[in-house]
């Protein structure tokens, strides 16, 4: 049986268990006669899950439901400038609020299709997002009139079918009898599977009354139990391989360790065993980068040479939550043979060439830590390269990428959220150590340019929920032009991110991939320091803007306590050379260029 089939079966078992528990609680309930609207039930479930913000754009098919949202004291409606940005914001909110879901609400057809790119990105990167769509009433869906927002051919299910490609589960609330159970199923799968889900809410069903007593049964979001016999066999096999490797073992942590909620379990593993630990790019900050046995970022042939040597020379690699995409692996240049690899995933485990569906890492990791702890005395003897990147001494005052990233690394503080746009920013941040309890946010797999602006909105709200520090965005001048409107929403809500705009006159990552001097990689230059005022800010009071052209100007700004305090939203325009780029981006672009093969062969 495949991992997908096992996961589907386990989801159904969990649903049935929840239904049985619901029946038991309802039989003992003191709320037997209480009723509420379906829309209210959905909002209450979201509040129970810790959701404090709902992103989206109002439309005529969701307006009635939005009354329930606005009237609830524990959840806020955050109106975005468009649905794509709202989907990005929900994604960023869920990434920072680990263990919670992001919610984006759109209207039928025109709204939901606009959000779909953002939902696809969340699916790609394992982010739990609820896409809630207000749709025409059940009677209209049956009669199929030529309503606005339809395709004009009666296919009211066209958008639902499209959503199936980008969400892990879907539901249409076409009956009040099943509405509550379907809401519970969708929300549970969203959290357990860490993937987006899709929910259609007809205008009439939102105002149907249903019993409230079901809310007394909390949703079960724990992963399913592992088969004990198979799990014990897997543990025995891993211990044998560790013994055969004579403790020459490293731990490689990736994105799904974060997405599937095992950061604490992974920390227990590496601290109690003493094995050296490294991260893939998408797993950055899954491990504290100040930990003395943390060696840095492994990206295949794009890695720092010292890191590459240590990882690839290890006799055994314990991979946790791996996502082996091109930009996450140095264009698939991992030099780690399968016979030296153990892979732990949310719903399966691989030991060398053998797969074990249904053996998930959340349950397995604590037991594995106990079994491997006796190896610590020898494991700590293995040398780990120090992860550091000093600021270089350059003989000019131009803000280069080689200088920029280690310099801003000195500016970061514990609990900061560092958001890095696809391209120069995400590659630049990889090589610098981030402070304890900081969170790195980037969309390395999906790579939709402009994503970070919406994500910064959501991340800023997530930081408030969790009591974290500053939200700091690095974005290119080309990328920010796609989604810049969300700056107005940040101003409206009084959010205070620091936004560094890298002004290098166009799409630098595209130039390195192909067309270094081509006009299609140029953009229109904006008056960047006037943006915040244009979007409703008052310069010097509710916002501040700066342009820096030299190393000294940037250093002076970074050292300014008022700037660092981030009391208002701030935008910094960094003037940088057009064709400069971080080391890792140049290496990755060279590998990707060979794969793309744009040059014709004669």
Coordinates of C-alpha atoms in Angstrom, one line a residue:
X1 CA 0.0 0.0 0.0
X2 CA 1.4 3.4 -0.9
X3 CA 1.9 6.2 1.6
X4 CA -0.9 8.2 -0.1
X5 CA -3.3 5.3 0.3
X6 CA -2.3 4.8 3.9
X7 CA -2.7 8.5 4.7
X8 CA -6.2 8.4 3.1
X9 CA -7.2 5.4 5.1
X10 CA -5.9 7.0 8.3
X11 CA -7.8 10.2 7.6
X12 CA -11.0 8.2 7.3
X13 CA -10.3 6.4 10.6
X14 CA -9.6 9.7 12.3
X15 CA -12.9 11.1 11.0
X16 CA -14.9 8.1 12.3
X17 CA -13.2 8.4 15.7
X18 CA -14.1 12.1 15.9
X19 CA -17.7 11.3 15.0
X20 CA -17.9 8.6 17.7
X21 CA -16.5 11.0 20.2
X22 CA -18.9 13.7 19.1
X23 CA -21.9 11.4 19.6
X24 CA -20.6 10.5 23.1
X25 CA -20.2 14.2 24.1
X26 CA -23.5 15.2 22.6
X27 CA -25.3 12.5 24.7
X28 CA -23.9 14.2 27.8
X29 CA -24.2 17.8 26.6
X30 CA -25.9 20.6 28.4
X31 CA -26.2 22.5 25.1
X32 CA -28.8 20.1 23.7
X33 CA -31.3 22.8 22.6
X34 CA -28.8 25.4 21.5
X35 CA -28.5 26.2 17.8
X36 CA -26.4 28.5 15.7
X37 CA -26.0 29.3 12.0
X38 CA -23.7 27.2 9.9
X39 CA -21.5 30.3 9.2
X40 CA -21.2 30.9 13.0
X41 CA -20.2 27.3 13.5
X42 CA -17.4 27.6 11.1
X43 CA -16.1 30.8 12.7
X44 CA -16.2 29.2 16.1
X45 CA -14.2 26.3 14.9
X46 CA -11.6 28.6 13.5
X47 CA -11.4 30.5 16.8
X48 CA -11.0 27.2 18.7
X49 CA -8.0 26.5 16.5
X50 CA -6.4 29.8 17.5
X51 CA -7.1 31.7 14.2
X52 CA -7.2 35.5 14.9
X53 CA -7.2 36.9 11.4
X54 CA -9.1 36.0 8.2
X55 CA -7.7 37.4 4.9
X56 CA -9.6 38.0 1.7
X57 CA -11.8 40.3 -0.5
X58 CA -15.5 40.8 0.0
X59 CA -17.8 39.7 -2.8
X60 CA -21.6 39.4 -3.1
X61 CA -21.6 35.6 -2.4
X62 CA -19.6 35.9 0.8
X63 CA -20.9 39.1 2.3
X64 CA -23.5 37.5 4.6
X65 CA -20.9 35.1 6.0
X66 CA -18.6 38.1 6.7
X67 CA -21.2 39.5 9.1
X68 CA -20.4 36.5 11.4
X69 CA -16.7 37.2 11.1
X70 CA -17.0 40.9 11.8
X71 CA -19.3 40.3 14.8
X72 CA -17.1 37.8 16.5
X73 CA -14.9 39.4 19.2
X74 CA -11.9 37.0 18.7
X75 CA -11.3 37.1 15.0
X76 CA -10.6 40.0 12.7
X77 CA -11.4 40.4 9.0
X78 CA -8.3 41.7 7.1
X79 CA -9.4 43.1 3.8
X80 CA -6.7 42.7 1.2
X81 CA -6.3 44.6 -2.1
X82 CA -6.8 41.5 -4.2
X83 CA -7.3 37.8 -3.7
X84 CA -3.8 36.7 -4.7
X85 CA -2.3 38.9 -2.1
X86 CA -4.8 37.6 0.5
X87 CA -3.8 34.0 -0.3
X88 CA -0.1 35.0 0.1
X89 CA -1.0 36.6 3.5
X90 CA -2.8 33.5 4.7
X91 CA 0.3 31.5 3.7
X92 CA 2.6 33.8 5.6
X93 CA 0.3 33.8 8.7
X94 CA 0.3 30.0 8.8
X95 CA 4.1 29.7 8.4
X96 CA 4.8 32.0 11.4
X97 CA 1.9 30.6 13.5
X98 CA 3.3 27.1 13.5
X99 CA 0.5 24.6 14.2
X100 CA -2.3 27.0 13.1
X101 CA -4.0 27.5 9.8
X102 CA -4.2 30.5 7.5
X103 CA -7.6 31.4 6.2
X104 CA -8.4 33.2 2.9
X105 CA -12.0 34.0 1.9
X106 CA -13.0 34.8 -1.6
X107 CA -16.1 35.0 -3.8
X108 CA -17.2 32.5 -6.4
X109 CA -15.3 32.3 -9.7
X110 CA -13.5 35.6 -10.2
X111 CA -12.3 35.8 -6.6
X112 CA -11.3 32.2 -6.1
X113 CA -9.4 31.9 -9.4
X114 CA -7.4 35.0 -8.5
X115 CA -6.3 33.3 -5.3
X116 CA -5.4 30.0 -6.9
X117 CA -1.8 30.7 -7.5
X118 CA -1.3 31.4 -3.8
X119 CA -3.2 28.2 -2.9
X120 CA -1.0 26.2 -5.3
X121 CA 2.1 27.6 -3.6
X122 CA 0.8 26.6 -0.2
X123 CA 0.1 23.1 -1.5
X124 CA 3.6 22.9 -3.0
X125 CA 5.3 24.0 0.2
X126 CA 3.1 22.1 2.7
X127 CA 1.3 25.1 4.3
X128 CA -2.1 24.6 6.0
X129 CA -4.5 27.1 4.5
X130 CA -8.3 27.1 4.3
X131 CA -9.6 28.5 1.1
X132 CA -13.2 29.5 1.9
X133 CA -15.4 30.4 -1.1
X134 CA -18.8 32.0 -0.9
X135 CA -20.9 30.6 -3.7
X136 CA -24.5 31.0 -5.1
X137 CA -27.3 29.4 -3.1
X138 CA -28.2 25.7 -3.5
X139 CA -31.3 26.5 -5.5
X140 CA -29.3 28.6 -8.0
X141 CA -26.7 25.8 -8.3
X142 CA -29.5 23.4 -9.2
X143 CA -31.3 25.7 -11.7
X144 CA -28.0 26.9 -13.2
X145 CA -29.1 30.4 -14.4
X146 CA -26.5 32.5 -16.3
X147 CA -25.3 34.3 -13.1
X148 CA -22.4 36.8 -13.0
X149 CA -19.1 35.2 -12.1
X150 CA -20.1 32.0 -14.0
X151 CA -18.7 30.8 -17.3
X152 CA -22.1 31.2 -18.8
X153 CA -22.5 27.5 -19.7
X154 CA -24.0 26.2 -16.5
X155 CA -20.8 24.6 -15.1
X156 CA -21.1 25.7 -11.5
X157 CA -18.7 23.0 -10.5
X158 CA -15.8 24.1 -12.8
X159 CA -13.9 26.0 -10.1
X160 CA -14.4 23.2 -7.6
X161 CA -12.8 20.8 -10.0
X162 CA -10.0 23.2 -10.6
X163 CA -9.4 23.4 -6.8
X164 CA -9.0 19.7 -6.6
X165 CA -5.6 20.0 -8.3
X166 CA -4.2 22.3 -5.6
X167 CA -5.9 21.2 -2.3
X168 CA -5.7 18.1 -0.2
X169 CA -9.4 17.9 0.6
X170 CA -12.6 19.7 -0.6
X171 CA -16.1 20.0 0.6
X172 CA -19.4 21.6 -0.6
X173 CA -21.7 22.5 2.2
X174 CA -24.9 21.8 0.4
X175 CA -26.9 20.5 3.3
X176 CA -27.3 21.6 6.9
X177 CA -27.4 18.0 8.1
X178 CA -23.8 17.3 7.1
X179 CA -22.4 20.9 7.2
X180 CA -20.8 20.7 10.7
X181 CA -19.2 17.3 10.1
X182 CA -17.8 18.4 6.7
X183 CA -16.4 21.6 8.3
X184 CA -14.7 19.4 11.0
X185 CA -13.3 17.0 8.4
X186 CA -11.9 19.7 6.2
X187 CA -10.2 21.6 9.1
X188 CA -8.8 18.4 10.5
X189 CA -7.2 17.3 7.2
X190 CA -5.8 20.8 6.7
X191 CA -3.9 20.6 10.0
X192 CA -2.9 17.0 10.0
X193 CA -1.8 16.9 6.4
X194 CA -0.3 20.5 6.5
X195 CA -1.8 21.3 3.1
X196 CA -4.5 23.7 1.8
X197 CA -8.2 22.7 1.7
X198 CA -11.2 24.1 -0.2
X199 CA -14.6 24.8 1.3
X200 CA -17.7 26.0 -0.7
X201 CA -20.3 27.8 1.4
X202 CA -23.6 28.6 -0.4
X203 CA -25.3 31.8 0.6
X204 CA -28.4 30.1 2.0
X205 CA -26.6 27.3 3.9
X206 CA -24.5 29.9 5.8
X207 CA -27.8 31.0 7.4
X208 CA -29.2 27.5 8.1
X209 CA -29.5 26.7 11.8
X210 CA -27.8 23.6 13.2
X211 CA -27.1 22.3 16.8
X212 CA -24.2 23.9 18.6
X213 CA -23.4 21.0 20.9
X214 CA -20.9 19.5 18.4
X215 CA -18.5 22.4 19.3
X216 CA -17.9 20.7 22.7
X217 CA -15.8 18.0 21.0
X218 CA -12.4 19.5 20.1
X219 CA -10.9 18.6 16.7
X220 CA -8.2 15.9 16.9
X221 CA -5.2 17.2 15.0
X222 CA -2.7 14.6 16.3
X223 CA -1.1 12.4 13.6
X224 CA -2.3 8.7 13.6
X225 CA -0.5 6.2 15.6
X226 CA 2.2 4.0 14.0
X227 CA 1.9 0.3 13.8
X228 CA 3.9 -0.8 16.8
X229 CA 5.4 -3.9 15.3
X230 CA 6.5 -2.1 12.1
X231 CA 7.7 0.8 14.1
X232 CA 9.9 -1.4 16.4
X233 CA 11.4 -3.1 13.3
X234 CA 12.2 0.3 11.8
X235 CA 13.9 1.4 15.0
X236 CA 16.0 -1.7 15.1
X237 CA 17.1 -1.2 11.5
X238 CA 18.1 2.4 12.1
X239 CA 20.1 1.4 15.2
X240 CA 21.9 -1.3 13.3
X241 CA 22.9 1.2 10.6
X242 CA 24.1 3.7 13.2
X243 CA 26.3 1.0 14.7
X244 CA 27.6 0.0 11.3
X245 CA 28.5 3.6 10.6
X246 CA 30.5 3.7 13.8
X247 CA 28.7 6.9 14.9
X248 CA 29.7 8.8 11.7
X249 CA 26.2 10.1 11.4
X250 CA 24.8 13.5 10.5
X251 CA 21.2 14.8 10.8
X252 CA 19.9 16.8 7.8
X253 CA 16.7 18.8 8.6
X254 CA 14.3 20.2 6.0
X255 CA 11.1 22.0 5.5
X256 CA 8.6 19.3 6.6
X257 CA 10.2 19.2 10.1
X258 CA 8.7 22.7 10.5
X259 CA 5.5 22.1 8.5
X260 CA 4.6 18.9 10.3
X261 CA 5.4 20.2 13.8
X262 CA 8.4 18.2 14.9
X263 CA 10.9 21.0 15.6
X264 CA 10.9 20.1 19.3
X265 CA 11.3 16.4 18.7
X266 CA 14.2 17.1 16.3
X267 CA 15.9 19.3 18.9
X268 CA 15.6 16.5 21.4
X269 CA 17.2 14.2 18.8
X270 CA 20.2 16.3 18.0
X271 CA 20.9 17.6 21.5
X272 CA 20.6 14.2 23.2
X273 CA 22.6 12.3 20.6
X274 CA 25.2 14.9 19.8
X275 CA 25.2 14.0 16.1
X276 CA 26.2 17.0 13.9
X277 CA 23.1 18.7 12.4
X278 CA 22.7 20.6 9.1
X279 CA 19.7 22.1 7.3
X280 CA 18.5 22.3 3.7
X281 CA 17.5 25.8 2.5
X282 CA 13.8 25.2 3.1
X283 CA 14.6 24.0 6.6
X284 CA 16.6 27.1 7.6
X285 CA 15.8 28.0 11.3
X286 CA 14.2 24.6 12.0
X287 CA 17.5 24.2 14.0
X288 CA 18.8 27.0 16.1
X289 CA 21.7 28.4 14.1
X290 CA 23.6 29.3 17.3
X291 CA 23.7 25.7 18.4
X292 CA 27.3 24.7 18.7
X293 CA 26.9 21.5 16.7
X294 CA 25.0 23.1 13.8
X295 CA 27.1 23.1 10.7
X296 CA 25.0 25.3 8.3
X297 CA 23.1 24.8 5.0
X298 CA 23.6 21.9 2.7
X299 CA 22.6 22.5 -0.9
X300 CA 24.4 19.9 -2.9
X301 CA 27.1 21.3 -5.1
X302 CA 26.0 24.9 -4.3
X303 CA 27.0 24.4 -0.6
X304 CA 30.0 26.0 1.1
X305 CA 32.8 23.5 0.4
X306 CA 33.4 22.7 4.1
X307 CA 29.8 21.9 4.6
X308 CA 29.6 19.8 1.4
X309 CA 32.6 17.7 2.4
X310 CA 31.3 17.0 5.9
X311 CA 27.8 16.0 4.8
X312 CA 28.8 13.9 1.8
X313 CA 31.6 12.1 3.6
X314 CA 29.3 10.9 6.5
X315 CA 28.6 7.2 6.5
X316 CA 25.0 7.7 7.4
X317 CA 22.6 10.6 6.9
X318 CA 19.4 10.8 8.9
X319 CA 17.1 13.1 6.8
X320 CA 14.1 14.6 8.6
X321 CA 11.3 16.1 6.5
X322 CA 13.1 16.3 3.2
X323 CA 11.8 18.1 0.1
X324 CA 14.2 17.5 -2.7
X325 CA 13.3 20.3 -5.1
X326 CA 15.8 21.8 -7.5
X327 CA 16.6 25.0 -5.6
X328 CA 16.6 23.1 -2.3
X329 CA 19.2 20.6 -3.5
X330 CA 21.5 22.6 -5.7
X331 CA 19.7 21.5 -8.9
X332 CA 19.5 17.8 -7.7
X333 CA 23.3 17.6 -6.9
X334 CA 23.0 15.8 -3.6
X335 CA 25.8 13.3 -3.5
X336 CA 24.3 11.1 -0.9
X337 CA 23.7 7.4 -2.0
X338 CA 20.4 5.8 -1.0
X339 CA 22.3 3.1 0.9
X340 CA 23.6 5.7 3.3
X341 CA 20.3 7.5 3.9
X342 CA 17.4 7.2 6.3
X343 CA 14.4 9.4 5.5
X344 CA 11.8 10.4 8.1
X345 CA 8.6 11.9 6.8
X346 CA 5.2 12.8 8.2
X347 CA 3.5 9.7 6.8
X348 CA 6.2 7.3 5.9
X349 CA 9.8 6.3 6.6
X350 CA 12.5 5.0 4.3
X351 CA 15.5 3.0 5.5
X352 CA 17.9 2.8 2.6
X353 CA 15.8 1.2 -0.2
X354 CA 13.0 0.0 2.0
X355 CA 9.8 2.0 2.4
X356 CA 7.4 1.9 5.4
X357 CA 4.1 3.6 4.7
X358 CA 2.2 4.9 7.7
X359 CA 5.3 5.2 10.0
X360 CA 5.3 8.9 10.7
X361 CA 8.1 10.9 12.2
X362 CA 6.0 12.7 14.9
X363 CA 5.5 9.4 16.8
X364 CA 8.8 7.8 15.7
X365 CA 11.3 10.6 16.7
X366 CA 10.9 10.4 20.5
X367 CA 11.5 6.6 20.5
X368 CA 14.4 7.0 18.1
X369 CA 16.0 9.6 20.3
X370 CA 15.8 7.2 23.3
X371 CA 17.4 4.4 21.2
X372 CA 20.2 6.6 19.9
X373 CA 21.1 8.6 23.0
X374 CA 23.7 6.0 24.1
X375 CA 25.8 7.0 21.1
X376 CA 26.3 10.5 22.3
X377 CA 29.7 10.0 23.9
X378 CA 31.3 9.1 20.6
X379 CA 29.1 11.3 18.4
X380 CA 30.3 14.5 20.0
X381 CA 33.8 13.7 19.0
X382 CA 32.9 14.4 15.3
X383 CA 34.1 17.8 14.2
X384 CA 31.4 20.3 13.0
X385 CA 32.5 23.3 10.9
X386 CA 31.5 26.6 12.6
X387 CA 28.6 28.3 10.8
X388 CA 29.7 31.9 10.4
X389 CA 30.1 34.5 7.7
X390 CA 32.2 37.5 8.6
X391 CA 31.7 40.9 6.9
X392 CA 34.4 41.2 4.2
X393 CA 36.7 44.2 3.9
X394 CA 36.1 45.6 0.4
X395 CA 38.1 48.5 -1.1
X396 CA 35.0 50.4 -2.3
X397 CA 31.7 51.8 -0.9
X398 CA 29.4 50.0 -3.3
X399 CA 26.7 47.9 -1.6
X400 CA 27.6 44.4 -2.9
X401 CA 25.9 41.2 -2.1
X402 CA 29.1 39.7 -0.7
X403 CA 29.1 42.6 1.9
X404 CA 25.3 43.2 2.3
X405 CA 24.2 39.8 3.8
X406 CA 26.8 39.4 6.5
X407 CA 26.3 43.0 7.4
X408 CA 22.6 42.8 7.8
X409 CA 23.2 39.6 9.7
X410 CA 24.6 41.7 12.5
X411 CA 21.4 43.7 12.5
X412 CA 19.1 40.7 13.2
X413 CA 17.9 39.9 16.8
X414 CA 16.5 36.9 18.5
X415 CA 12.8 36.3 17.6
X416 CA 13.0 38.3 14.4
X417 CA 11.1 37.1 11.4
X418 CA 13.2 37.3 8.2
X419 CA 11.2 37.2 5.0
X420 CA 13.3 36.7 1.8
X421 CA 11.9 37.0 -1.7
X422 CA 12.7 34.4 -4.4
X423 CA 16.0 35.3 -6.1
X424 CA 18.8 37.4 -4.7
X425 CA 17.3 37.8 -1.3
X426 CA 16.6 34.1 -0.5
X427 CA 20.0 33.0 -1.8
X428 CA 21.7 35.8 0.1
X429 CA 20.2 35.0 3.5
X430 CA 21.1 31.3 3.3
X431 CA 24.8 31.8 4.1
X432 CA 24.3 33.9 7.2
X433 CA 23.6 32.6 10.7
X434 CA 20.3 33.8 12.1
X435 CA 19.8 34.5 15.8
X436 CA 18.1 32.1 18.2
X437 CA 14.3 31.8 17.9
X438 CA 14.3 33.7 14.7
X439 CA 12.1 32.4 11.8
X440 CA 13.2 32.3 8.1
X441 CA 10.3 32.7 5.7
X442 CA 10.8 32.1 1.9
X443 CA 9.1 30.3 -0.9
X444 CA 12.0 28.3 -2.3
X445 CA 10.0 25.6 -4.1
X446 CA 7.0 27.4 -5.6
X447 CA 8.9 30.7 -6.2
X448 CA 6.1 33.0 -7.1
X449 CA 7.7 36.5 -7.3
X450 CA 6.0 39.1 -5.2
X451 CA 4.8 36.4 -2.7
X452 CA 6.8 37.9 0.1
X453 CA 4.8 41.2 0.3
X454 CA 1.6 39.5 1.0
X455 CA 3.3 36.9 3.2
X456 CA 4.9 39.7 5.2
X457 CA 1.4 41.0 6.0
X458 CA 0.4 37.6 7.3
X459 CA 3.7 37.0 9.0
X460 CA 3.4 40.4 10.9
X461 CA 0.0 39.3 12.3
X462 CA 1.5 35.9 13.2
X463 CA 4.3 37.6 15.0
X464 CA 1.8 39.6 17.1
X465 CA -0.1 36.3 17.9
X466 CA 3.1 34.7 19.2
X467 CA 4.7 37.6 20.8
X468 CA 7.7 37.5 18.4
X469 CA 10.0 40.4 17.4
X470 CA 10.4 42.4 14.2
X471 CA 9.3 41.4 10.8
X472 CA 12.0 42.2 8.2
X473 CA 11.4 41.8 4.5
X474 CA 14.0 41.7 1.7
X475 CA 12.5 42.0 -1.7
X476 CA 13.7 43.0 -5.2
X477 CA 12.5 46.0 -7.1
X478 CA 11.0 43.8 -9.7
X479 CA 9.2 41.4 -7.3
X480 CA 7.6 44.1 -5.1
X481 CA 5.9 45.7 -8.2
X482 CA 3.6 42.6 -8.4
X483 CA 2.0 42.9 -5.0
X484 CA 2.9 46.3 -3.6
X485 CA -0.7 47.2 -2.8
X486 CA -0.5 45.3 0.5
X487 CA 1.7 48.1 1.9
X488 CA -1.6 50.0 2.3
X489 CA -3.1 47.2 4.3
X490 CA 0.0 47.1 6.6
X491 CA -0.4 50.9 7.1
X492 CA -4.1 50.5 7.8
X493 CA -3.5 48.0 10.6
X494 CA -0.6 49.8 12.1
X495 CA 1.9 47.0 11.3
X496 CA 5.6 47.9 11.5
X497 CA 7.7 45.7 9.2
X498 CA 11.1 46.9 8.0
X499 CA 11.1 46.6 4.2
X500 CA 14.4 46.5 2.3
X501 CA 13.9 47.0 -1.4
X502 CA 16.9 45.9 -3.4
X503 CA 17.0 48.4 -6.3
X504 CA 19.1 46.8 -9.0
X505 CA 17.1 47.8 -12.0
X506 CA 15.3 44.6 -12.8
X507 CA 15.0 40.9 -12.5
X508 CA 18.5 39.8 -11.4
X509 CA 17.8 36.1 -11.0
X510 CA 16.3 36.1 -14.5
X511 CA 19.4 37.8 -15.9
X512 CA 21.6 35.0 -14.5
X513 CA 19.3 32.4 -15.8
X514 CA 19.1 33.9 -19.3
X515 CA 19.2 37.2 -21.0
X516 CA 21.7 39.2 -18.9
X517 CA 21.4 42.3 -21.2
X518 CA 17.9 41.6 -22.5
X519 CA 15.3 44.4 -22.2
X520 CA 12.6 41.9 -20.9
X521 CA 14.6 41.7 -17.7
X522 CA 14.4 45.5 -17.2
X523 CA 11.6 47.2 -15.2
X524 CA 10.3 50.7 -14.7
X525 CA 12.0 52.5 -11.8
X526 CA 9.6 53.8 -9.2
X527 CA 9.9 56.5 -6.6
X528 CA 10.4 54.0 -3.9
X529 CA 10.6 56.4 -0.9
X530 CA 7.2 57.9 -1.8
X531 CA 5.3 54.6 -1.8
X532 CA 4.3 54.6 1.9
X533 CA 2.9 58.1 1.7
X534 CA 1.1 57.2 -1.5
X535 CA -0.6 54.3 0.3
X536 CA -1.8 56.4 3.1
X537 CA 1.2 56.9 5.5
X538 CA 2.5 60.2 6.9
X539 CA 6.2 60.4 6.4
X540 CA 8.0 60.9 9.7
X541 CA 5.0 60.0 11.8
X542 CA 3.3 56.8 10.7
X543 CA 6.1 55.7 8.3
X544 CA 9.7 56.4 7.4
X545 CA 11.5 55.9 4.1
X546 CA 15.2 56.0 3.3
X547 CA 17.5 55.6 0.3
X548 CA 21.0 54.3 0.9
X549 CA 23.7 54.2 -1.8
X550 CA 26.9 53.3 0.1
X551 CA 28.1 50.8 2.7
X552 CA 28.6 53.6 5.2
X553 CA 25.1 55.0 4.7
X554 CA 23.6 51.5 5.3
X555 CA 25.8 50.8 8.3
X556 CA 24.8 54.1 9.8
X557 CA 21.1 53.3 9.4
X558 CA 21.5 49.8 10.8
X559 CA 23.3 51.1 13.8
X560 CA 20.6 53.8 14.5
X561 CA 18.7 52.7 17.6
X562 CA 15.5 54.4 16.4
X563 CA 15.6 52.6 13.1
X564 CA 16.3 49.3 14.8
X565 CA 13.4 49.8 17.3
X566 CA 10.9 49.6 14.4
X567 CA 8.2 51.8 15.9
X568 CA 6.6 52.5 12.5
X569 CA 6.6 50.8 9.1
X570 CA 9.9 51.6 7.4
X571 CA 11.1 51.2 3.8
X572 CA 14.7 51.3 2.8
X573 CA 15.7 51.6 -0.9
X574 CA 19.1 49.9 -1.4
X575 CA 20.9 51.0 -4.5
X576 CA 22.9 48.0 -5.8
X577 CA 24.8 47.1 -9.0
X578 CA 22.5 45.6 -11.7
X579 CA 24.5 42.5 -12.4
X580 CA 25.8 41.6 -8.9
X581 CA 24.3 38.6 -7.1
X582 CA 25.0 36.3 -4.1
X583 CA 27.5 33.4 -4.5
X584 CA 24.8 30.7 -4.2
X585 CA 22.5 32.3 -6.8
X586 CA 25.3 32.4 -9.3
X587 CA 26.1 28.8 -8.8
X588 CA 22.4 27.7 -8.9
X589 CA 21.7 29.8 -12.0
X590 CA 24.6 28.2 -13.8
X591 CA 23.2 24.7 -13.0
X592 CA 19.7 25.7 -14.0
X593 CA 20.9 27.3 -17.2
X594 CA 22.4 24.0 -18.2
X595 CA 19.2 22.2 -17.5
X596 CA 17.0 24.7 -19.4
X597 CA 19.3 24.4 -22.5
X598 CA 18.1 27.6 -24.1
X599 CA 21.1 27.7 -26.5
X600 CA 20.3 25.8 -29.7
X601 CA 22.6 23.1 -30.8
X602 CA 23.8 23.1 -34.5

